[in-house]
Amino acid sequence: MSKKLLLKNAHIEGIRYFETYRKHGGYEAAEKALKMKPEEILEEVKTSGLRGRGGAGFPTGMKWSFLAKPEGVPRHLVVNADESEPGTFKDRYLMEFLPHLLIEGMLISSYTLGSNTSYIYIRGEYSWIPDILEEAIEEAKAAGFLGKNILGTGFDLEIYVQRGAGAYICGEETALLESLEGRRGNPRLKPPFPAVKGLWERPTVVNNVESIAAVVPIIEIGGAEYAKIGVGRSTGTKLISACGNINKPGVYEIDMTITVEEFIYSDEYCGGIPNGKKLKACIPGGSSVPIVPANLLLKTINGEPRYMNYESLADGGFATGTMMGSGGFIVLDEDQCVVNHTMTLARFYNHESCGQCTPCREGTGWMYKILKKIEKGEGKMEDIDLLWDIQRKIEGNTICPLGDAAAWPVAAAIRHFRDEFEWHVNNPELSQTQNYGIANY
Ligand code: NAD
Ligand code: SF4
């Protein structure tokens, strides 16, 4: 049984509201934190080993310690709630059912960072959630946990919710900041990182919703206790949103010591694959991370079980491993066609490219066109090599990671499922009417 830190009270009726949240220990971590010095809280977060839960896994305490503190310049905390990675919906769950956990985490984090004005930038498609967050903000303010002179400490904090307009690229932190400033969401070149030059050129920490929510249990139990949960550099708990061909899609909190096999087949989590179908592959960290076939998903190349954590999922590099990413766990059964799936993703990245850099703007379009051709049975063998060549020319040659995110799924699909691409080329008539998976299993 996995340890629950974030979702331990999620089942309680009315936990969305301040009164119920408070009755179950809510804002006690904030009360404790506000009696500590900001440097002490920073140390707890560093000791906890918490890594950014948005996808990159960058150590949160280290990011906070990079925040520049020039005299007289305001600093900001911006919560990245632009959760748009296909397959990822764990932040939505947190904000919808536990909004006060996020607000409490923001209060502790803002106090630590010295931010008196903090923001939640939320994905436009999550249209019903801003009202939930704004109601929670009002409740917290009425109870003295936001606003002026919080709990008599002299610390002031206002939190604003900003709705996005539906662009995936605004989840990239610098595009998000551009959008928050009222401009088109085009990513900026890094460095400078937001910690030095962020919102309105002020030092800014941009953190994912789950990362900020995790600060609450870290203060509750202490960084050292938090670090004992999990394994290696994968400390604490992680939310996973599971979807695809599984019996029990949903959001699960895991302690990163369970195996991938247990996660997929145990009744506590995904509950296995419907209709007794075989597992074909999985994309464990949202659509941007490489797809892995079943044999490499359940075991590493050395025959060790693969675990649901940062290190084990990445074991073997991109040749045989993948990434934890955002925790958007997409399962494909034996009936699925990898070419069709890859084409769908290529269309997505092509549509979402902001168009600033040529390799991404042009390359994503080319990849989509070629994949569409192959999938329809109109491709040639050379097209598979051309596709490989294009993705290599995108990777590492763009301003932001969207280019890499578009290239990696294509590379992994060709690397592990070349036979499916070749089947489409060799069976033009069949591939117009049949899906590779159904035709071949
Ligand atoms: P990144 O590795 O460039 O940066 C991670 C974080 O660390 C950033 O906040 C960055 O500012 C900070 N950082 C890194 N080096 C720093 C330094 N020297 N000084 C100060 N700060 C520093 O990755 P990223 O672009 O933030 O994120 C990419 C990830 O986002 C991908 O791995 C993908 O999984 C994920 N993603 C998630 C979603 C979602 O919906 N959750 C959507 C798209 C992509
Ligand atoms: Fe825009 Fe793509 Fe370049 Fe990112 S990689 S800045 S999305 S064109």
CSV table of C-alpha atoms in Angstrom, one decimal, residues 160-413:
chain,number,residue,atom,x,y,z
A,160,TYR,CA,-4.2,36.0,-8.5
A,161,VAL,CA,-5.6,33.3,-10.9
A,162,GLN,CA,-4.9,34.0,-14.6
A,163,ARG,CA,-6.7,31.9,-17.2
A,164,GLY,CA,-4.7,30.8,-20.3
A,165,ALA,CA,-6.4,30.7,-23.7
A,166,GLY,CA,-5.7,27.1,-24.7
A,167,ALA,CA,-2.1,27.1,-26.0
A,168,TYR,CA,0.0,24.1,-25.0
A,169,ILE,CA,3.2,26.2,-25.4
A,170,CYS,CA,2.1,28.5,-22.5
A,171,GLY,CA,3.0,25.6,-20.2
A,172,GLU,CA,6.7,26.3,-21.0
A,173,GLU,CA,7.7,28.6,-18.2
A,174,THR,CA,8.9,31.6,-20.2
A,175,ALA,CA,6.0,31.4,-22.6
A,176,LEU,CA,3.8,31.4,-19.6
A,177,LEU,CA,5.5,34.5,-18.3
A,178,GLU,CA,5.1,36.3,-21.6
A,179,SER,CA,1.4,35.4,-21.6
A,180,LEU,CA,1.0,36.5,-18.0
A,181,GLU,CA,2.5,39.9,-19.0
A,182,GLY,CA,-0.2,40.1,-21.7
A,183,ARG,CA,1.8,39.1,-24.8
A,184,ARG,CA,1.7,36.2,-27.2
A,185,GLY,CA,3.1,33.1,-25.4
A,186,ASN,CA,6.4,32.8,-27.2
A,187,PRO,CA,9.2,31.1,-25.2
A,188,ARG,CA,12.2,33.2,-24.3
A,189,LEU,CA,15.8,32.1,-24.7
A,190,LYS,CA,17.3,30.7,-21.4
A,191,PRO,CA,19.5,31.8,-19.7
A,192,PRO,CA,18.6,34.1,-18.1
A,193,PHE,CA,16.4,31.8,-16.1
A,194,PRO,CA,13.2,33.1,-14.5
A,195,ALA,CA,14.9,32.9,-11.1
A,196,VAL,CA,17.0,35.8,-12.2
A,197,LYS,CA,14.8,37.6,-14.8
A,198,GLY,CA,11.2,36.4,-14.8
A,199,LEU,CA,7.9,38.1,-14.6
A,200,TRP,CA,8.3,41.8,-15.6
A,201,GLU,CA,12.0,41.1,-15.5
A,202,ARG,CA,11.8,40.4,-11.7
A,203,PRO,CA,13.2,37.3,-10.0
A,204,THR,CA,10.5,34.6,-10.3
A,205,VAL,CA,10.1,31.0,-9.3
A,206,VAL,CA,7.9,29.0,-11.6
A,207,ASN,CA,6.7,25.7,-10.0
A,208,ASN,CA,4.2,23.1,-10.9
A,209,VAL,CA,1.0,22.7,-8.9
A,210,GLU,CA,2.0,19.3,-7.4
A,211,SER,CA,5.5,20.6,-6.4
A,212,ILE,CA,3.9,23.5,-4.4
A,213,ALA,CA,1.3,21.2,-2.9
A,214,ALA,CA,4.1,18.8,-1.7
A,215,VAL,CA,5.6,21.6,0.3
A,216,VAL,CA,2.7,21.2,2.8
A,217,PRO,CA,3.5,17.6,3.8
A,218,ILE,CA,7.3,18.5,3.8
A,219,ILE,CA,6.7,21.1,6.5
A,220,GLU,CA,4.2,18.8,8.3
A,221,ILE,CA,6.6,15.8,8.7
A,222,GLY,CA,9.9,17.5,8.0
A,223,GLY,CA,12.2,17.3,5.1
A,224,ALA,CA,14.2,14.4,6.5
A,225,GLU,CA,11.1,12.2,7.0
A,226,TYR,CA,9.9,13.1,3.5
A,227,ALA,CA,13.2,12.0,2.0
A,228,LYS,CA,12.8,8.6,3.7
A,229,ILE,CA,9.8,7.9,1.5
A,230,GLY,CA,10.6,6.6,-1.9
A,231,VAL,CA,14.0,5.6,-3.1
A,232,GLY,CA,17.3,7.2,-4.1
A,233,ARG,CA,16.8,10.6,-5.7
A,234,SER,CA,13.1,9.8,-6.1
A,235,THR,CA,11.9,11.0,-2.7
A,236,GLY,CA,8.4,11.5,-1.4
A,237,THR,CA,5.3,10.6,-3.3
A,238,LYS,CA,4.3,11.2,-6.9
A,239,LEU,CA,0.9,11.7,-8.5
A,240,ILE,CA,0.3,9.6,-11.6
A,241,SER,CA,-2.6,10.1,-14.0
A,242,ALA,CA,-3.2,6.7,-15.6
A,243,CYS,CA,-5.2,6.3,-18.9
A,244,GLY,CA,-5.4,4.3,-22.0
A,245,ASN,CA,-6.1,0.5,-22.1
A,246,ILE,CA,-6.5,-0.1,-18.4
A,247,ASN,CA,-9.4,-1.1,-16.2
A,248,LYS,CA,-9.1,1.7,-13.7
A,249,PRO,CA,-8.1,5.0,-15.2
A,250,GLY,CA,-7.6,7.8,-12.6
A,251,VAL,CA,-5.1,9.7,-10.5
A,252,TYR,CA,-3.0,7.6,-8.1
A,253,GLU,CA,-0.4,8.7,-5.5
A,254,ILE,CA,2.5,6.3,-5.4
A,255,ASP,CA,5.7,6.3,-3.3
A,256,MET,CA,8.0,5.5,-6.2
A,257,THR,CA,9.1,2.1,-4.8
A,258,ILE,CA,6.5,0.0,-6.7
A,259,THR,CA,7.3,-1.7,-9.9
A,260,VAL,CA,5.7,-0.7,-13.2
A,261,GLU,CA,4.2,-4.2,-13.4
A,262,GLU,CA,2.5,-3.8,-10.0
A,263,PHE,CA,1.2,-0.3,-11.1
A,264,ILE,CA,-0.4,-1.7,-14.3
A,265,TYR,CA,-1.8,-5.0,-12.9
A,266,SER,CA,-2.6,-4.5,-9.3
A,267,ASP,CA,-6.1,-3.7,-8.2
A,268,GLU,CA,-4.9,-0.8,-6.1
A,269,TYR,CA,-3.9,1.0,-9.2
A,270,CYS,CA,-4.7,0.4,-12.9
A,271,GLY,CA,-6.3,-3.0,-12.4
A,272,GLY,CA,-4.9,-4.6,-15.5
A,273,ILE,CA,-5.8,-4.4,-19.2
A,274,PRO,CA,-9.4,-4.9,-20.3
A,275,ASN,CA,-10.6,-8.1,-22.0
A,276,GLY,CA,-7.5,-10.0,-21.1
A,277,LYS,CA,-5.5,-8.2,-23.9
A,278,LYS,CA,-1.7,-8.2,-23.8
A,279,LEU,CA,0.3,-5.1,-22.9
A,280,LYS,CA,2.0,-3.7,-26.0
A,281,ALA,CA,3.7,-0.5,-24.8
A,282,CYS,CA,3.5,2.5,-22.5
A,283,ILE,CA,4.3,6.2,-22.5
A,284,PRO,CA,4.8,6.7,-18.8
A,285,GLY,CA,5.5,10.4,-18.4
A,286,GLY,CA,3.1,12.3,-20.8
A,287,SER,CA,3.2,12.3,-24.6
A,288,SER,CA,6.7,14.0,-24.7
A,289,VAL,CA,8.6,11.1,-23.3
A,290,PRO,CA,9.7,8.1,-25.4
A,291,ILE,CA,7.3,5.1,-25.8
A,292,VAL,CA,8.7,1.8,-24.5
A,293,PRO,CA,7.6,-1.6,-25.6
A,294,ALA,CA,6.3,-4.0,-22.9
A,295,ASN,CA,9.5,-6.1,-22.6
A,296,LEU,CA,11.5,-3.0,-21.7
A,297,LEU,CA,8.8,-1.5,-19.7
A,298,LEU,CA,8.4,-4.2,-17.1
A,299,LYS,CA,12.1,-5.1,-17.0
A,300,THR,CA,15.3,-3.1,-17.7
A,301,ILE,CA,17.9,-4.3,-20.2
A,302,ASN,CA,19.6,-6.1,-17.3
A,303,GLY,CA,16.5,-8.1,-16.4
A,304,GLU,CA,15.9,-6.1,-13.3
A,305,PRO,CA,12.2,-5.1,-12.6
A,306,ARG,CA,11.5,-1.5,-13.7
A,307,TYR,CA,10.2,0.8,-10.9
A,308,MET,CA,8.0,3.8,-11.1
A,309,ASN,CA,10.7,6.3,-10.3
A,310,TYR,CA,12.9,8.9,-12.1
A,311,GLU,CA,16.0,6.7,-12.2
A,312,SER,CA,14.5,3.3,-13.0
A,313,LEU,CA,12.3,4.6,-15.8
A,314,ALA,CA,15.3,6.3,-17.4
A,315,ASP,CA,17.5,3.3,-17.0
A,316,GLY,CA,19.4,2.6,-20.2
A,317,GLY,CA,18.8,6.1,-21.6
A,318,PHE,CA,16.5,6.6,-24.6
A,319,ALA,CA,17.7,3.4,-26.3
A,320,THR,CA,16.0,1.2,-23.7
A,321,GLY,CA,14.4,3.5,-21.1
A,322,THR,CA,12.1,6.5,-21.0
A,323,MET,CA,11.3,9.2,-18.4
A,324,MET,CA,9.0,9.9,-15.4
A,325,GLY,CA,8.1,13.2,-17.0
A,326,SER,CA,4.8,14.7,-15.8
A,327,GLY,CA,3.5,11.3,-14.6
A,328,GLY,CA,0.9,11.0,-17.4
A,329,PHE,CA,0.9,7.2,-17.8
A,330,ILE,CA,-0.6,6.1,-21.1
A,331,VAL,CA,-1.0,2.3,-21.7
A,332,LEU,CA,-1.4,0.7,-25.1
A,333,ASP,CA,-2.7,-2.8,-25.5
A,334,GLU,CA,-1.9,-5.2,-28.3
A,335,ASP,CA,-4.7,-3.8,-30.6
A,336,GLN,CA,-3.1,-0.4,-30.9
A,337,CYS,CA,-1.2,0.9,-33.9
A,338,VAL,CA,2.0,2.7,-32.9
A,339,VAL,CA,2.2,4.5,-36.3
A,340,ASN,CA,-1.3,5.9,-35.9
A,341,HIS,CA,-0.6,6.9,-32.3
A,342,THR,CA,2.7,8.6,-33.3
A,343,MET,CA,0.9,10.4,-36.2
A,344,THR,CA,-1.7,11.8,-33.7
A,345,LEU,CA,1.1,13.1,-31.5
A,346,ALA,CA,2.9,14.7,-34.4
A,347,ARG,CA,-0.3,16.5,-35.4
A,348,PHE,CA,-0.6,17.8,-31.9
A,349,TYR,CA,3.0,19.1,-31.7
A,350,ASN,CA,2.7,20.6,-35.2
A,351,HIS,CA,-0.5,22.4,-34.2
A,352,GLU,CA,1.0,23.7,-30.9
A,353,SER,CA,4.4,24.8,-32.2
A,354,CYS,CA,4.7,28.6,-31.7
A,355,GLY,CA,6.6,28.9,-35.0
A,356,GLN,CA,9.6,30.9,-33.7
A,357,CYS,CA,12.3,28.4,-34.7
A,358,THR,CA,12.6,26.8,-38.1
A,359,PRO,CA,13.4,23.2,-37.1
A,360,CYS,CA,10.3,23.0,-34.9
A,361,ARG,CA,8.0,25.0,-37.1
A,362,GLU,CA,8.9,23.2,-40.3
A,363,GLY,CA,10.1,19.9,-38.9
A,364,THR,CA,6.9,19.1,-36.9
A,365,GLY,CA,4.9,19.7,-40.1
A,366,TRP,CA,7.1,17.5,-42.2
A,367,MET,CA,6.9,14.7,-39.6
A,368,TYR,CA,3.1,14.9,-39.4
A,369,LYS,CA,2.8,14.8,-43.2
A,370,ILE,CA,5.2,11.8,-43.6
A,371,LEU,CA,3.5,9.9,-40.8
A,372,LYS,CA,0.1,10.5,-42.3
A,373,LYS,CA,1.4,9.2,-45.6
A,374,ILE,CA,2.8,6.1,-44.1
A,375,GLU,CA,-0.2,5.4,-41.9
A,376,LYS,CA,-2.5,5.6,-45.0
A,377,GLY,CA,-0.4,3.1,-46.8
A,378,GLU,CA,1.0,5.7,-49.2
A,379,GLY,CA,4.6,5.7,-47.8
A,380,LYS,CA,7.9,4.3,-49.1
A,381,MET,CA,10.7,2.7,-47.1
A,382,GLU,CA,12.8,5.8,-47.6
A,383,ASP,CA,10.1,7.8,-45.8
A,384,ILE,CA,11.0,6.0,-42.6
A,385,ASP,CA,14.6,7.0,-42.9
A,386,LEU,CA,13.6,10.6,-43.8
A,387,LEU,CA,11.4,10.7,-40.7
A,388,TRP,CA,14.4,9.6,-38.6
A,389,ASP,CA,16.5,12.2,-40.2
A,390,ILE,CA,14.0,15.0,-39.6
A,391,GLN,CA,13.5,14.2,-35.9
A,392,ARG,CA,17.3,14.2,-35.4
A,393,LYS,CA,17.6,17.7,-37.0
A,394,ILE,CA,14.9,19.0,-34.6
A,395,GLU,CA,16.3,17.6,-31.3
A,396,GLY,CA,18.6,20.1,-29.5
A,397,ASN,CA,18.2,22.8,-32.1
A,398,THR,CA,15.3,24.8,-30.8
A,399,ILE,CA,14.6,27.5,-28.3
A,400,CYS,CA,12.4,25.5,-26.0
A,401,PRO,CA,11.8,21.8,-25.3
A,402,LEU,CA,8.7,21.5,-27.5
A,403,GLY,CA,11.0,20.7,-30.4
A,404,ASP,CA,12.6,17.8,-28.4
A,405,ALA,CA,9.2,16.7,-27.2
A,406,ALA,CA,8.0,16.4,-30.8
A,407,ALA,CA,11.1,14.6,-31.9
A,408,TRP,CA,11.5,12.0,-29.1
A,409,PRO,CA,8.1,10.1,-29.6
A,410,VAL,CA,8.9,9.7,-33.3
A,411,ALA,CA,12.5,8.5,-32.6
A,412,ALA,CA,11.3,6.0,-30.0
A,413,ALA,CA,8.5,4.7,-32.2
